[in-house]
Short mmCIF file of C-alpha atoms in Angstrom, two decimals:
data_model
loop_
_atom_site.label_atom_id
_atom_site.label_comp_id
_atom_site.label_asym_id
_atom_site.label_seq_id
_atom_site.Cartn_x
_atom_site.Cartn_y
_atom_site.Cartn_z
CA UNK A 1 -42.18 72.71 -8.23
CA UNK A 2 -38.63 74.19 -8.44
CA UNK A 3 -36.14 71.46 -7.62
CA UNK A 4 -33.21 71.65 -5.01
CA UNK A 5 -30.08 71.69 -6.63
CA UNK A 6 -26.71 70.42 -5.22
CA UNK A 7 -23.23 72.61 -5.64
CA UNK A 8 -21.95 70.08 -8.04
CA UNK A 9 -24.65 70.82 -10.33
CA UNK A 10 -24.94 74.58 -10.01
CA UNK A 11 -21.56 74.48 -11.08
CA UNK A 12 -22.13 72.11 -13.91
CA UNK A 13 -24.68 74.89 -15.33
CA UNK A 14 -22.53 77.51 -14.53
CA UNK A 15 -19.99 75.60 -16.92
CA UNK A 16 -22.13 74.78 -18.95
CA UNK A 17 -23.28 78.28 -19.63
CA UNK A 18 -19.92 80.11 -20.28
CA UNK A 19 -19.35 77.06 -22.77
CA UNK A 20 -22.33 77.45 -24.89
CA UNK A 21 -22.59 81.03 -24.47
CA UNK A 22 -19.25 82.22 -25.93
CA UNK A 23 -20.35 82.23 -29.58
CA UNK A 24 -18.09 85.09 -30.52
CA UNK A 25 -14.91 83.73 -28.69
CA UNK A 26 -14.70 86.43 -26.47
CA UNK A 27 -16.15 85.31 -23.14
CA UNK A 28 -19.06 85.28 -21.03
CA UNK A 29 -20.44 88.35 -18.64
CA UNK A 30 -21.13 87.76 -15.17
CA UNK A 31 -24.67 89.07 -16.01
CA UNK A 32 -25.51 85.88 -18.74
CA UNK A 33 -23.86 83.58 -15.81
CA UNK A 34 -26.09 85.22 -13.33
CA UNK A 35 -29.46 84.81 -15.75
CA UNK A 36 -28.31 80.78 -16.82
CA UNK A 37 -27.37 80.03 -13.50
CA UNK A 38 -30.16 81.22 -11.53
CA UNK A 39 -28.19 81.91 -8.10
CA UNK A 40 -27.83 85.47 -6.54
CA UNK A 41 -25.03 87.54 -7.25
CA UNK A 42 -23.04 87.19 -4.23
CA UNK A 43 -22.93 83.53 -4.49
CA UNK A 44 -22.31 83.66 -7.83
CA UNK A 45 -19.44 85.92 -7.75
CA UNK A 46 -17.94 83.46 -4.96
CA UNK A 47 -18.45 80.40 -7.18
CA UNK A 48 -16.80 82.68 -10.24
CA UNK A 49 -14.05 83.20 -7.75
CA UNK A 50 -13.48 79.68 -7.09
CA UNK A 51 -13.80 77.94 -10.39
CA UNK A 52 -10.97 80.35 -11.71
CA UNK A 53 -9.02 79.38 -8.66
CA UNK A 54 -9.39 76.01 -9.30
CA UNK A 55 -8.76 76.46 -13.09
CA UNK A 56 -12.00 75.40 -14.48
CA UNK A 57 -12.59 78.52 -15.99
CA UNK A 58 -10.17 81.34 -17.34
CA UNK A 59 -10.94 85.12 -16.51
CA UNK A 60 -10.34 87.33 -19.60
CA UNK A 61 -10.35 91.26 -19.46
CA UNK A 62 -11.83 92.72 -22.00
CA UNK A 63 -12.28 96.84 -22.09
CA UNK A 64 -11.68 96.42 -18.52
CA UNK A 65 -14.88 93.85 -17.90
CA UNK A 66 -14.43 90.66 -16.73
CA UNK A 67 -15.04 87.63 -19.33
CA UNK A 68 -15.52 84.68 -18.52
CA UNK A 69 -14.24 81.40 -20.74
CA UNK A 70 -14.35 77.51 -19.98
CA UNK A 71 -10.70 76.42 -19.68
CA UNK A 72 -9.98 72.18 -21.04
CA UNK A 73 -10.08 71.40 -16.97
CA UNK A 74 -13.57 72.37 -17.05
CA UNK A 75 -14.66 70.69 -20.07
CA UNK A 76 -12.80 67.67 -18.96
CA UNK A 77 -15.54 68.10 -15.73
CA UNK A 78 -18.32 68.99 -17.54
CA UNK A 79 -17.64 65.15 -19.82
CA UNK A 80 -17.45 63.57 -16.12
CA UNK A 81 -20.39 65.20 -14.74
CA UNK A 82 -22.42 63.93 -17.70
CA UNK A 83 -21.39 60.31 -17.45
CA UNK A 84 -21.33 60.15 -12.96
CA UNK A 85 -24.63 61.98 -13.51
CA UNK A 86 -26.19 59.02 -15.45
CA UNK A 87 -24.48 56.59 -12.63
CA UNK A 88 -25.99 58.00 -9.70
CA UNK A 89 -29.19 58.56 -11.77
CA UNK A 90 -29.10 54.78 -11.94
CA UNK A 91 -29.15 54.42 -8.18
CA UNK A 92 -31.98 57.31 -7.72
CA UNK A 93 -29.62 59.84 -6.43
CA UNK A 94 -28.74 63.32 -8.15
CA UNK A 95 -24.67 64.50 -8.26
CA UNK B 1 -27.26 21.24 2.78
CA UNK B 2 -23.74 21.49 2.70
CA UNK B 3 -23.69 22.53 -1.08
CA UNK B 4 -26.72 24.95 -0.37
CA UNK B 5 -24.16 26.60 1.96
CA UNK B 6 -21.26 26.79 0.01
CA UNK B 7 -23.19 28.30 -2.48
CA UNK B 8 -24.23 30.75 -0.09
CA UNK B 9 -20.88 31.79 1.20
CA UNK B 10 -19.67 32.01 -2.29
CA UNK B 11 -22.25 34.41 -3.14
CA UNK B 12 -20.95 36.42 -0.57
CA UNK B 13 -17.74 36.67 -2.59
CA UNK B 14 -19.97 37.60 -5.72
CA UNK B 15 -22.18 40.38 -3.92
CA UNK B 16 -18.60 41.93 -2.39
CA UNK B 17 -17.10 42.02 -6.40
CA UNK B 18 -20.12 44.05 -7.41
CA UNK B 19 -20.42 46.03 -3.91
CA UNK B 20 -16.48 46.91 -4.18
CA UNK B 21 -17.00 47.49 -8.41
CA UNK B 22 -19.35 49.68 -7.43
CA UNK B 23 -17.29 51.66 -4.90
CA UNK B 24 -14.60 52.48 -6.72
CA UNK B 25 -16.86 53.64 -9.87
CA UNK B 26 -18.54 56.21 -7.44
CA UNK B 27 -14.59 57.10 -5.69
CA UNK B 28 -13.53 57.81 -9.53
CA UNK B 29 -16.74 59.97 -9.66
CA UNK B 30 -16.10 61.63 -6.27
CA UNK B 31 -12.48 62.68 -7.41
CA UNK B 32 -13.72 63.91 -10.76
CA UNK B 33 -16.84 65.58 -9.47
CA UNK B 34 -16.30 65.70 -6.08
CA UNK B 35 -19.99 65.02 -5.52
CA UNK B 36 -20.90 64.23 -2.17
CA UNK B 37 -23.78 61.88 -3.22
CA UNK B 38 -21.34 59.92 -5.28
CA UNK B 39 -19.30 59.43 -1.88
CA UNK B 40 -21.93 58.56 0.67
CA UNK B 41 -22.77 55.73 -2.64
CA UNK B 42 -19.40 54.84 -2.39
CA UNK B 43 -18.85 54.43 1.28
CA UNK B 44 -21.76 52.40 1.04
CA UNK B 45 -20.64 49.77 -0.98
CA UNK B 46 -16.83 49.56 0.53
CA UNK B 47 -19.14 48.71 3.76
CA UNK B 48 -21.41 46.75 2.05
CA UNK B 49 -18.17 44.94 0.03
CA UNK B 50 -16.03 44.71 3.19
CA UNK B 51 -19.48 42.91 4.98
CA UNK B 52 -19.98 41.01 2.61
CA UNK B 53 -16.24 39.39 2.26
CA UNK B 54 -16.27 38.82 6.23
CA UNK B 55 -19.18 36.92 5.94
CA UNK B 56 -18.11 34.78 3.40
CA UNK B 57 -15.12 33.93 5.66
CA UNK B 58 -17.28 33.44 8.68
CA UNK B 59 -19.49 30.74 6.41
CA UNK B 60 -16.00 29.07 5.04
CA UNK B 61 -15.35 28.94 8.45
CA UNK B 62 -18.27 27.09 9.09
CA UNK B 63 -18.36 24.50 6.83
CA UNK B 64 -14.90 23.53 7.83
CA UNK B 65 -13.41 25.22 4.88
CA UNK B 66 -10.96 27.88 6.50
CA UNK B 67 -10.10 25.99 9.71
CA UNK B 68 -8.14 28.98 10.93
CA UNK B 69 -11.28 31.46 11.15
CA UNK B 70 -12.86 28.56 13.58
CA UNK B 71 -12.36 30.84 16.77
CA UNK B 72 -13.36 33.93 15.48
CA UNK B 73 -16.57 33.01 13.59
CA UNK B 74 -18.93 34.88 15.94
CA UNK B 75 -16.94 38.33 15.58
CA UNK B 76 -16.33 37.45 11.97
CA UNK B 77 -20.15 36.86 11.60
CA UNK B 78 -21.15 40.08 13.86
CA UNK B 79 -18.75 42.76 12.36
CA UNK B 80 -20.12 41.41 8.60
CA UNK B 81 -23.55 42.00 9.51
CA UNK B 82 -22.34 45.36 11.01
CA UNK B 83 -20.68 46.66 7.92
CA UNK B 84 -23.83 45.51 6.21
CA UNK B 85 -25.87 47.28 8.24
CA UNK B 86 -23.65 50.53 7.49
CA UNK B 87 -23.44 50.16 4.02
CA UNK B 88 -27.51 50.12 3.92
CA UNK B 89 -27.80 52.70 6.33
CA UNK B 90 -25.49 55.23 4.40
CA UNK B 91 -27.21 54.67 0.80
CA UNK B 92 -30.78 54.93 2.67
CA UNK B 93 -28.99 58.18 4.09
CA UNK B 94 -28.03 59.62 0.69
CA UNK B 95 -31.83 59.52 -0.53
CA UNK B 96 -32.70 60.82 3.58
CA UNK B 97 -30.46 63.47 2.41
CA UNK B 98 -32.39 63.84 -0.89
CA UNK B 99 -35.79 63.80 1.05
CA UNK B 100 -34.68 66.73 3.26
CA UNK B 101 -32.87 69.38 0.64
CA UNK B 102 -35.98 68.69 -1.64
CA UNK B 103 -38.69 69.03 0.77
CA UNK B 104 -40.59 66.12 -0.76
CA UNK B 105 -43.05 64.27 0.44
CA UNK B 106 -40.40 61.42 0.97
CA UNK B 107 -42.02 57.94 1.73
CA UNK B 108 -40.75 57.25 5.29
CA UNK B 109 -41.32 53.40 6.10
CA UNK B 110 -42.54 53.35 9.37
CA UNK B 111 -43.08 49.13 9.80
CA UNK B 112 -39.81 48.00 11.58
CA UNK B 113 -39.70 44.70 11.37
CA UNK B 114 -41.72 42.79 14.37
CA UNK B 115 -38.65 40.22 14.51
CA UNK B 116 -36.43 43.02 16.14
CA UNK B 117 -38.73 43.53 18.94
CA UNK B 118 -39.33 40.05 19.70
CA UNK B 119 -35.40 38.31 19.53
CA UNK B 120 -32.30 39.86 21.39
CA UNK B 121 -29.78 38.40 19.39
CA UNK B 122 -27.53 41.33 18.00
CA UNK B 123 -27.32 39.36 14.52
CA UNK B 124 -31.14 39.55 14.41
CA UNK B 125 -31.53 42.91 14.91
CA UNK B 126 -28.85 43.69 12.72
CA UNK B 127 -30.48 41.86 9.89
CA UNK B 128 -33.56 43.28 10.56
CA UNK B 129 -32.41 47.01 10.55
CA UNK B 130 -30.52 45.89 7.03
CA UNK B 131 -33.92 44.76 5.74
CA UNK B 132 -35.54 48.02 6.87
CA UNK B 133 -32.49 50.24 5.41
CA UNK B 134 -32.78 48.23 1.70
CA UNK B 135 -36.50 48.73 1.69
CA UNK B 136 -36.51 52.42 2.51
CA UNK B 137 -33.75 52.41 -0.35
CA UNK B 138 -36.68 50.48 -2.44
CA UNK B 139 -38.95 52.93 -2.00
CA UNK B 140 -37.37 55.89 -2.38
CA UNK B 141 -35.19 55.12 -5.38
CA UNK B 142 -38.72 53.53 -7.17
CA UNK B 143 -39.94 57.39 -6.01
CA UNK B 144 -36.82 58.68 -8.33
CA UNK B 145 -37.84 56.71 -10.82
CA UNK B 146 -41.15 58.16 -11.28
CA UNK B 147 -39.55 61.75 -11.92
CA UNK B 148 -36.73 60.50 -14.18
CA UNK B 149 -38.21 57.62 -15.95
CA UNK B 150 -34.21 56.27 -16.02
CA UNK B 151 -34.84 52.52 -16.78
CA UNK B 152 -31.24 51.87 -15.16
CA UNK B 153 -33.12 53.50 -12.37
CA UNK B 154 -35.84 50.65 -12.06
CA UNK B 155 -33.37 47.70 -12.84
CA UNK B 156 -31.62 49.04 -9.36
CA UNK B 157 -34.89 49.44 -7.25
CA UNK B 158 -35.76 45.73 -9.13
CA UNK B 159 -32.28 45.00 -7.74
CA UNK B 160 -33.01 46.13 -4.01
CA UNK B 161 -36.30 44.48 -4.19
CA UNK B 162 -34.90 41.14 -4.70
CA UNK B 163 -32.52 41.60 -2.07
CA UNK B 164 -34.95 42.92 0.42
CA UNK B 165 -37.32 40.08 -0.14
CA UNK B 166 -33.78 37.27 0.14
CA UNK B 167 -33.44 39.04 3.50
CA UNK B 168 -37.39 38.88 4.72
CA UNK B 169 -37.13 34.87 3.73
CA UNK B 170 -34.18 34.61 5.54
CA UNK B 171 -35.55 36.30 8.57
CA UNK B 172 -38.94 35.43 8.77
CA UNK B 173 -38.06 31.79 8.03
CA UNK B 174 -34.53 30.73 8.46
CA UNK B 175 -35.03 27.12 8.10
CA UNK B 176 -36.26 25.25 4.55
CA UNK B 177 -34.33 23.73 1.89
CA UNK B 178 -36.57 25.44 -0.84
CA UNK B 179 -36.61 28.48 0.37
CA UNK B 180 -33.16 29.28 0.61
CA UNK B 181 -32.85 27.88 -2.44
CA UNK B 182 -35.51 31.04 -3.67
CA UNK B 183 -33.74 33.19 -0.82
CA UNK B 184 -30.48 32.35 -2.69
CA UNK B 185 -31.67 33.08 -5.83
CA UNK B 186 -33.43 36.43 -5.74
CA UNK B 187 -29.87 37.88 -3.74
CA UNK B 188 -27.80 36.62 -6.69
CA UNK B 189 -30.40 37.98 -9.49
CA UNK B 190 -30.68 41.61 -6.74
CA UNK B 191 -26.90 41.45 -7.11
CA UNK B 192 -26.25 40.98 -10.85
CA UNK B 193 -29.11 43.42 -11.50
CA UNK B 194 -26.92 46.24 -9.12
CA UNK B 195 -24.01 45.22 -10.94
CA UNK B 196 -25.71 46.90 -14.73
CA UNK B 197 -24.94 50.36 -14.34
CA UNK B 198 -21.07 49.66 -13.56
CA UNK B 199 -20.92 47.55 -16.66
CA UNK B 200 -23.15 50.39 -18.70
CA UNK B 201 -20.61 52.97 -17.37
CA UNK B 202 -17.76 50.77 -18.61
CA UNK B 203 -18.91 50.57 -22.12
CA UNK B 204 -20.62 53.61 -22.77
CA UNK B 205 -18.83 56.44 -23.71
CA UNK B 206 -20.77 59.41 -23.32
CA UNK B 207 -20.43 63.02 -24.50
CA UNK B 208 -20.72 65.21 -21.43
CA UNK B 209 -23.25 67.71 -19.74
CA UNK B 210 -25.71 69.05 -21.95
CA UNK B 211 -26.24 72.40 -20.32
CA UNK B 212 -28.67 73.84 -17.34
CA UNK B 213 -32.18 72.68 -18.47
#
């Protein structure tokens, strides 16, 4: 059974994604954040919108397509999502 | 009797150190995260904390300790058990919260305790409505531990459990040396056990999120 997931996590896997993704250095498309993160593409460009906004990830244009790169703000989250995640684990609850 | 009392009030002191070491772990999360679970856990436990303390002054109070509080000791007693009450009611929320988004088949407890119906007092039905909020929390947090298989997640449910069944003893029988001596004893071991995951967070340094599974 597919499991709700909460905004803090979506955008923990988003994160996640354009961190493990970006082999070559050169960013991650919207279309690999759209098949890792598993939301439509509205929301997703929204979320995109707002993580740059709030620094978490760095938009990089590339032949005129958007990139997408984790910036150290978001990397910094991603190392407090793992440990808060484990915390409210503890208590049954999910971040 | 005295002693047995003392010991009780001072536990109050203990259970609002871990409630209020627990807050602010959960407010760091909350800023870092901004997880809204992480800040219904926290208000939780600054109610729970801030219950517990003005208990503890209301039994001072009591025993002659804080002559000052002597007036007051009803509304000292009364607004503890409220915040109590809160804090319960806001961390059975968070997993009411969980029950709804997830569509599960959440285990709603639907035994309110007899004692409520039968006594008027306000303290009663406060601690009766605290018993029913801890074991709802029981039940559903032993229900998360059955998908995540997080031991830290049983020690807590162990946790609630004890403190559940030191509130049934003290409502069910309020009177009797040895068992508030047992009463006494399964809240302190409830609140040490609640207290593990702060002190695992303290001392384990973790790497960070894995990735989407």
């Amino acid at each position: 059974m597919a499991q709700y997931r909460t905004q803090t996590k979506i955008i923990a896997d988003i994160l996640a994604t354009a961190r493990d993704m970006n082999t070559a250095g050169d960013g991650v498309g919207i279309t690999t954040l759209l098949r890792k993160g598993n939301v439509s593409y509205a929301r997703m460009t929204k979320l995109i919108a707002d993580l740059v906004g709030n620094g978490l990830l760095v938009e990089m244009n590339i032949e005129k397509n958007s990139k997408y790169r984790i910036s150290d703000k978001g990397l910094s989250f991603l190392q407090a999502y793992g440990q808060f995640e484990d915390f409210a684990q503890s208590f049954g609850l999910r971040l | 009797m005295n002693g047995l009392l003392m010991l009780e009030n001072a536990l109050q002191f203990v259970g609002a150190f871990v409630a209020f070491s627990i807050a602010i772990v959960s407010y760091k999360g909350v800023k870092q995260t901004r997880s809204s679970s992480l800040l219904r856990l926290a208000a939780a436990f600054v109610f729970l904390g801030a219950g517990f303390m003005l208990e503890g002054l209301a039994g001072f109070s009591s025993v002659d300790l804080l002559p000052g509080f002597e007036v007051s000791l009803t509304t000292l007693l009364i607004s503890g058990l409220f915040l109590e009450t809160a804090g319960y009611f806001f961390l059975a929320f968070s997993h009411m919260l969980d029950v709804v988004f997830d569509k599960k088949m959440g285990v709603m407890l639907a035994l309110f305790p007899l004692m409520a119906i039968n006594q008027s007092s306000l303290a009663v039905v406060l601690t009766s409505l605290s018993f029913y909020f801890i074991l709802y929390g029981v039940v559903e947090t032993l229900f998360a531990y059955s998908k995540n298989r997080n031991p830290n997640t049983l020690l807590i449910a162990s946790g609630l459990a004890l403190l559940a069944g030191g509130w049934w003893i003290s409502l069910v029988s309020p009177d009797g040396l040895l068992l508030n001596i047992v009463q006494l004893l399964m809240k302190e071991v409830g609140l040490v056990t609640l207290f593990i995951p702060v002190l695992m967070f303290s001392f384990t340094k973790k790497g960070g999120w894995d990735g989407p599974v």
